[in-house]
Amino acid sequence: MEKPVTIILDDTKREIWTVLNSAKLPATILLPVVTGICSELNVAAQQELTYDRQSYEKFREKEKEEKEQ
């Protein structure tokens, strides 16, 4: 059995907190860093969505063409 997504997410959160805590920096210093990372993740997520949507539409078009033949 593969690890469930819920466990993967929880493990990831714990690892992130471990790294943040090990930096031993105050929250006022870490916040801009984490905010910047969140901004980069938002861009990456949007790019991923755009790619997935394009791939899915191409798949649907190809599937439709195959059914018409």
mmCIF file of N, CA, C and O in Angstrom:
data_model
loop_
_atom_site.group_PDB
_atom_site.id
_atom_site.type_symbol
_atom_site.label_atom_id
_atom_site.label_comp_id
_atom_site.label_asym_id
_atom_site.label_seq_id
_atom_site.Cartn_x
_atom_site.Cartn_y
_atom_site.Cartn_z
ATOM 1 N N MET A 1 0.845 -1.186 0.000
ATOM 2 C CA MET A 1 0.000 0.000 0.000
ATOM 3 C C MET A 1 0.887 1.245 0.000
ATOM 4 O O MET A 1 1.864 1.328 0.742
ATOM 5 N N GLU A 2 0.513 2.193 -0.849
ATOM 6 C CA GLU A 2 1.237 3.461 -0.877
ATOM 7 C C GLU A 2 0.814 4.320 0.300
ATOM 8 O O GLU A 2 -0.294 4.193 0.813
ATOM 9 N N LYS A 3 1.712 5.199 0.706
ATOM 10 C CA LYS A 3 1.416 6.094 1.823
ATOM 11 C C LYS A 3 0.282 7.031 1.411
ATOM 12 O O LYS A 3 0.349 7.663 0.358
ATOM 13 N N PRO A 4 -0.765 7.142 2.245
ATOM 14 C CA PRO A 4 -1.871 8.048 1.919
ATOM 15 C C PRO A 4 -1.410 9.505 1.860
ATOM 16 O O PRO A 4 -0.482 9.911 2.568
ATOM 17 N N VAL A 5 -2.080 10.274 1.025
ATOM 18 C CA VAL A 5 -1.749 11.687 0.845
ATOM 19 C C VAL A 5 -1.840 12.438 2.170
ATOM 20 O O VAL A 5 -1.023 13.314 2.455
ATOM 21 N N THR A 6 -2.803 12.095 2.998
ATOM 22 C CA THR A 6 -2.962 12.781 4.284
ATOM 23 C C THR A 6 -1.724 12.608 5.162
ATOM 24 O O THR A 6 -1.295 13.548 5.830
ATOM 25 N N ILE A 7 -1.153 11.438 5.142
ATOM 26 C CA ILE A 7 0.057 11.181 5.927
ATOM 27 C C ILE A 7 1.251 11.894 5.307
ATOM 28 O O ILE A 7 2.079 12.474 6.015
ATOM 29 N N ILE A 8 1.330 11.879 3.981
ATOM 30 C CA ILE A 8 2.420 12.589 3.299
ATOM 31 C C ILE A 8 2.367 14.076 3.642
ATOM 32 O O ILE A 8 3.399 14.691 3.945
ATOM 33 N N LEU A 9 1.170 14.664 3.616
ATOM 34 C CA LEU A 9 1.018 16.079 3.956
ATOM 35 C C LEU A 9 1.428 16.353 5.400
ATOM 36 O O LEU A 9 2.139 17.322 5.683
ATOM 37 N N ASP A 10 0.989 15.504 6.311
ATOM 38 C CA ASP A 10 1.344 15.684 7.712
ATOM 39 C C ASP A 10 2.847 15.553 7.919
ATOM 40 O O ASP A 10 3.452 16.368 8.628
ATOM 41 N N ASP A 11 3.457 14.563 7.298
ATOM 42 C CA ASP A 11 4.911 14.388 7.397
ATOM 43 C C ASP A 11 5.655 15.604 6.851
ATOM 44 O O ASP A 11 6.642 16.056 7.434
ATOM 45 N N THR A 12 5.152 16.133 5.744
ATOM 46 C CA THR A 12 5.785 17.300 5.123
ATOM 47 C C THR A 12 5.702 18.510 6.038
ATOM 48 O O THR A 12 6.692 19.230 6.228
ATOM 49 N N LYS A 13 4.524 18.739 6.626
ATOM 50 C CA LYS A 13 4.368 19.853 7.568
ATOM 51 C C LYS A 13 5.340 19.719 8.736
ATOM 52 O O LYS A 13 5.974 20.690 9.146
ATOM 53 N N ARG A 14 5.458 18.519 9.264
ATOM 54 C CA ARG A 14 6.367 18.288 10.397
ATOM 55 C C ARG A 14 7.820 18.563 10.002
ATOM 56 O O ARG A 14 8.574 19.155 10.771
ATOM 57 N N GLU A 15 8.192 18.130 8.801
ATOM 58 C CA GLU A 15 9.560 18.369 8.329
ATOM 59 C C GLU A 15 9.833 19.858 8.148
ATOM 60 O O GLU A 15 10.915 20.345 8.492
ATOM 61 N N ILE A 16 8.850 20.575 7.613
ATOM 62 C CA ILE A 16 9.013 22.021 7.432
ATOM 63 C C ILE A 16 9.193 22.695 8.784
ATOM 64 O O ILE A 16 10.081 23.538 8.955
ATOM 65 N N TRP A 17 8.357 22.331 9.757
ATOM 66 C CA TRP A 17 8.484 22.913 11.094
ATOM 67 C C TRP A 17 9.831 22.566 11.722
ATOM 68 O O TRP A 17 10.438 23.412 12.396
ATOM 69 N N THR A 18 10.315 21.361 11.496
ATOM 70 C CA THR A 18 11.621 20.967 12.032
ATOM 71 C C THR A 18 12.718 21.858 11.462
ATOM 72 O O THR A 18 13.591 22.343 12.191
ATOM 73 N N VAL A 19 12.673 22.107 10.164
ATOM 74 C CA VAL A 19 13.665 22.968 9.516
ATOM 75 C C VAL A 19 13.551 24.399 10.041
ATOM 76 O O VAL A 19 14.568 25.031 10.368
ATOM 77 N N LEU A 20 12.331 24.911 10.133
ATOM 78 C CA LEU A 20 12.144 26.278 10.626
ATOM 79 C C LEU A 20 12.650 26.424 12.068
ATOM 80 O O LEU A 20 13.318 27.398 12.406
ATOM 81 N N ASN A 21 12.329 25.448 12.895
ATOM 82 C CA ASN A 21 12.777 25.503 14.287
ATOM 83 C C ASN A 21 14.284 25.373 14.409
ATOM 84 O O ASN A 21 14.906 26.010 15.256
ATOM 85 N N SER A 22 14.878 24.570 13.550
ATOM 86 C CA SER A 22 16.332 24.378 13.618
ATOM 87 C C SER A 22 17.097 25.618 13.148
ATOM 88 O O SER A 22 18.267 25.785 13.476
ATOM 89 N N ALA A 23 16.442 26.504 12.415
ATOM 90 C CA ALA A 23 17.079 27.745 11.977
ATOM 91 C C ALA A 23 17.335 28.672 13.162
ATOM 92 O O ALA A 23 18.231 29.521 13.112
ATOM 93 N N LYS A 24 16.552 28.505 14.211
ATOM 94 C CA LYS A 24 16.703 29.317 15.435
ATOM 95 C C LYS A 24 16.680 30.814 15.144
ATOM 96 O O LYS A 24 17.467 31.583 15.687
ATOM 97 N N LEU A 25 15.780 31.187 14.242
ATOM 98 C CA LEU A 25 15.582 32.594 13.909
ATOM 99 C C LEU A 25 14.213 33.020 14.419
ATOM 100 O O LEU A 25 13.281 32.212 14.456
ATOM 101 N N PRO A 26 14.059 34.279 14.770
ATOM 102 C CA PRO A 26 12.740 34.735 15.213
ATOM 103 C C PRO A 26 11.729 34.719 14.069
ATOM 104 O O PRO A 26 12.091 34.819 12.890
ATOM 105 N N ALA A 27 10.468 34.621 14.456
ATOM 106 C CA ALA A 27 9.388 34.569 13.477
ATOM 107 C C ALA A 27 9.391 35.797 12.572
ATOM 108 O O ALA A 27 9.054 35.701 11.388
ATOM 109 N N THR A 28 9.796 36.948 13.108
ATOM 110 C CA THR A 28 9.809 38.172 12.305
ATOM 111 C C THR A 28 10.822 38.096 11.172
ATOM 112 O O THR A 28 10.671 38.774 10.157
ATOM 113 N N ILE A 29 11.830 37.287 11.328
ATOM 114 C CA ILE A 29 12.826 37.081 10.266
ATOM 115 C C ILE A 29 12.345 35.989 9.307
ATOM 116 O O ILE A 29 12.492 36.097 8.094
ATOM 117 N N LEU A 30 11.765 34.934 9.863
ATOM 118 C CA LEU A 30 11.320 33.810 9.036
ATOM 119 C C LEU A 30 10.096 34.138 8.191
ATOM 120 O O LEU A 30 9.947 33.612 7.086
ATOM 121 N N LEU A 31 9.222 34.992 8.689
ATOM 122 C CA LEU A 31 7.978 35.283 7.974
ATOM 123 C C LEU A 31 8.195 35.764 6.549
ATOM 124 O O LEU A 31 7.574 35.224 5.622
ATOM 125 N N PRO A 32 9.073 36.738 6.301
ATOM 126 C CA PRO A 32 9.270 37.154 4.909
ATOM 127 C C PRO A 32 9.838 36.038 4.026
ATOM 128 O O PRO A 32 9.504 35.943 2.843
ATOM 129 N N VAL A 33 10.658 35.203 4.621
ATOM 130 C CA VAL A 33 11.229 34.082 3.850
ATOM 131 C C VAL A 33 10.122 33.108 3.468
ATOM 132 O O VAL A 33 9.994 32.706 2.298
ATOM 133 N N VAL A 34 9.312 32.743 4.440
ATOM 134 C CA VAL A 34 8.223 31.798 4.187
ATOM 135 C C VAL A 34 7.186 32.409 3.240
ATOM 136 O O VAL A 34 6.656 31.722 2.356
ATOM 137 N N THR A 35 6.928 33.695 3.383
ATOM 138 C CA THR A 35 5.999 34.385 2.482
ATOM 139 C C THR A 35 6.510 34.338 1.045
ATOM 140 O O THR A 35 5.737 34.098 0.109
ATOM 141 N N GLY A 36 7.797 34.553 0.875
ATOM 142 C CA GLY A 36 8.393 34.462 -0.459
ATOM 143 C C GLY A 36 8.263 33.065 -1.049
ATOM 144 O O GLY A 36 7.955 32.905 -2.236
ATOM 145 N N ILE A 37 8.483 32.071 -0.208
ATOM 146 C CA ILE A 37 8.336 30.683 -0.659
ATOM 147 C C ILE A 37 6.888 30.421 -1.065
ATOM 148 O O ILE A 37 6.628 29.771 -2.091
ATOM 149 N N CYS A 38 5.948 30.948 -0.285
ATOM 150 C CA CYS A 38 4.522 30.768 -0.622
ATOM 151 C C CYS A 38 4.193 31.408 -1.965
ATOM 152 O O CYS A 38 3.434 30.837 -2.760
ATOM 153 N N SER A 39 4.759 32.572 -2.218
ATOM 154 C CA SER A 39 4.538 33.236 -3.511
ATOM 155 C C SER A 39 5.071 32.381 -4.650
ATOM 156 O O SER A 39 4.417 32.229 -5.690
ATOM 157 N N GLU A 40 6.250 31.816 -4.464
ATOM 158 C CA GLU A 40 6.825 30.947 -5.497
ATOM 159 C C GLU A 40 5.978 29.698 -5.691
ATOM 160 O O GLU A 40 5.779 29.231 -6.824
ATOM 161 N N LEU A 41 5.449 29.151 -4.604
ATOM 162 C CA LEU A 41 4.580 27.979 -4.704
ATOM 163 C C LEU A 41 3.291 28.303 -5.440
ATOM 164 O O LEU A 41 2.785 27.482 -6.214
ATOM 165 N N ASN A 42 2.747 29.498 -5.209
ATOM 166 C CA ASN A 42 1.537 29.911 -5.928
ATOM 167 C C ASN A 42 1.780 29.958 -7.431
ATOM 168 O O ASN A 42 0.945 29.503 -8.219
ATOM 169 N N VAL A 43 2.914 30.497 -7.839
ATOM 170 C CA VAL A 43 3.262 30.559 -9.265
ATOM 171 C C VAL A 43 3.405 29.141 -9.822
ATOM 172 O O VAL A 43 2.860 28.814 -10.878
ATOM 173 N N ALA A 44 4.131 28.293 -9.083
ATOM 174 C CA ALA A 44 4.336 26.914 -9.540
ATOM 175 C C ALA A 44 3.009 26.165 -9.638
ATOM 176 O O ALA A 44 2.776 25.415 -10.592
ATOM 177 N N ALA A 45 2.128 26.375 -8.671
ATOM 178 C CA ALA A 45 0.825 25.704 -8.690
ATOM 179 C C ALA A 45 -0.006 26.161 -9.882
ATOM 180 O O ALA A 45 -0.684 25.352 -10.528
ATOM 181 N N GLN A 46 0.040 27.454 -10.199
ATOM 182 C CA GLN A 46 -0.708 27.970 -11.346
ATOM 183 C C GLN A 46 -0.157 27.393 -12.649
ATOM 184 O O GLN A 46 -0.915 27.020 -13.543
ATOM 185 N N GLN A 47 1.169 27.310 -12.745
ATOM 186 C CA GLN A 47 1.781 26.718 -13.938
ATOM 187 C C GLN A 47 1.397 25.250 -14.071
ATOM 188 O O GLN A 47 1.112 24.767 -15.171
ATOM 189 N N GLU A 48 1.374 24.550 -12.949
ATOM 190 C CA GLU A 48 0.996 23.142 -12.945
ATOM 191 C C GLU A 48 -0.454 22.978 -13.402
ATOM 192 O O GLU A 48 -0.762 22.093 -14.210
ATOM 193 N N LEU A 49 -1.331 23.820 -12.890
ATOM 194 C CA LEU A 49 -2.736 23.764 -13.288
ATOM 195 C C LEU A 49 -2.897 24.036 -14.778
ATOM 196 O O LEU A 49 -3.625 23.320 -15.475
ATOM 197 N N THR A 50 -2.203 25.037 -15.285
ATOM 198 C CA THR A 50 -2.271 25.369 -16.706
ATOM 199 C C THR A 50 -1.805 24.185 -17.553
ATOM 200 O O THR A 50 -2.454 23.805 -18.530
ATOM 201 N N TYR A 51 -0.681 23.585 -17.182
ATOM 202 C CA TYR A 51 -0.153 22.432 -17.914
ATOM 203 C C TYR A 51 -1.139 21.262 -17.861
ATOM 204 O O TYR A 51 -1.427 20.630 -18.886
ATOM 205 N N ASP A 52 -1.666 20.972 -16.658
ATOM 206 C CA ASP A 52 -2.604 19.856 -16.519
ATOM 207 C C ASP A 52 -3.866 20.082 -17.345
ATOM 208 O O ASP A 52 -4.378 19.169 -17.979
ATOM 209 N N ARG A 53 -4.365 21.337 -17.355
ATOM 210 C CA ARG A 53 -5.573 21.640 -18.122
ATOM 211 C C ARG A 53 -5.316 21.446 -19.618
ATOM 212 O O ARG A 53 -6.129 20.866 -20.341
ATOM 213 N N GLN A 54 -4.167 21.927 -20.101
ATOM 214 C CA GLN A 54 -3.825 21.771 -21.513
ATOM 215 C C GLN A 54 -3.678 20.301 -21.874
ATOM 216 O O GLN A 54 -4.183 19.847 -22.908
ATOM 217 N N SER A 55 -3.010 19.541 -21.022
ATOM 218 C CA SER A 55 -2.825 18.108 -21.278
ATOM 219 C C SER A 55 -4.161 17.381 -21.310
ATOM 220 O O SER A 55 -4.403 16.535 -22.167
ATOM 221 N N TYR A 56 -5.031 17.730 -20.369
ATOM 222 C CA TYR A 56 -6.343 17.095 -20.297
ATOM 223 C C TYR A 56 -7.182 17.427 -21.524
ATOM 224 O O TYR A 56 -7.823 16.543 -22.106
ATOM 225 N N GLU A 57 -7.160 18.673 -21.945
ATOM 226 C CA GLU A 57 -7.926 19.068 -23.138
ATOM 227 C C GLU A 57 -7.400 18.364 -24.384
ATOM 228 O O GLU A 57 -8.184 17.915 -25.224
ATOM 229 N N LYS A 58 -6.077 18.250 -24.515
ATOM 230 C CA LYS A 58 -5.501 17.518 -25.655
ATOM 231 C C LYS A 58 -5.934 16.063 -25.627
ATOM 232 O O LYS A 58 -6.267 15.476 -26.654
ATOM 233 N N PHE A 59 -5.933 15.457 -24.439
ATOM 234 C CA PHE A 59 -6.364 14.074 -24.299
ATOM 235 C C PHE A 59 -7.817 13.919 -24.717
ATOM 236 O O PHE A 59 -8.169 12.992 -25.443
ATOM 237 N N ARG A 60 -8.673 14.843 -24.268
ATOM 238 C CA ARG A 60 -10.093 14.774 -24.620
ATOM 239 C C ARG A 60 -10.309 14.947 -26.112
ATOM 240 O O ARG A 60 -11.140 14.259 -26.714
ATOM 241 N N GLU A 61 -9.569 15.856 -26.740
ATOM 242 C CA GLU A 61 -9.679 16.056 -28.183
ATOM 243 C C GLU A 61 -9.258 14.794 -28.934
ATOM 244 O O GLU A 61 -9.928 14.370 -29.878
ATOM 245 N N LYS A 62 -8.169 14.197 -28.502
ATOM 246 C CA LYS A 62 -7.683 12.978 -29.145
ATOM 247 C C LYS A 62 -8.686 11.849 -28.971
ATOM 248 O O LYS A 62 -8.977 11.102 -29.909
ATOM 249 N N GLU A 63 -9.236 11.738 -27.779
ATOM 250 C CA GLU A 63 -10.236 10.715 -27.500
ATOM 251 C C GLU A 63 -11.476 10.918 -28.372
ATOM 252 O O GLU A 63 -12.042 9.964 -28.907
ATOM 253 N N LYS A 64 -11.898 12.160 -28.531
ATOM 254 C CA LYS A 64 -13.060 12.477 -29.356
ATOM 255 C C LYS A 64 -12.801 12.113 -30.819
ATOM 256 O O LYS A 64 -13.656 11.539 -31.489
ATOM 257 N N GLU A 65 -11.592 12.437 -31.305
ATOM 258 C CA GLU A 65 -11.235 12.107 -32.687
ATOM 259 C C GLU A 65 -11.228 10.614 -32.919
ATOM 260 O O GLU A 65 -11.677 10.137 -33.959
ATOM 261 N N GLU A 66 -10.737 9.846 -31.943
ATOM 262 C CA GLU A 66 -10.700 8.388 -32.080
ATOM 263 C C GLU A 66 -12.097 7.802 -32.111
ATOM 264 O O GLU A 66 -12.357 6.823 -32.821
ATOM 265 N N LYS A 67 -13.018 8.370 -31.367
ATOM 266 C CA LYS A 67 -14.400 7.876 -31.354
ATOM 267 C C LYS A 67 -15.112 8.182 -32.662
ATOM 268 O O LYS A 67 -15.985 7.440 -33.094
ATOM 269 N N GLU A 68 -14.734 9.285 -33.320
ATOM 270 C CA GLU A 68 -15.362 9.682 -34.580
ATOM 271 C C GLU A 68 -14.881 8.836 -35.743
ATOM 272 O O GLU A 68 -15.529 8.802 -36.781
ATOM 273 N N GLN A 69 -13.790 8.155 -35.614
ATOM 274 C CA GLN A 69 -13.232 7.353 -36.726
ATOM 275 C C GLN A 69 -13.853 5.997 -36.811
ATOM 276 O O GLN A 69 -14.460 5.374 -36.173
#
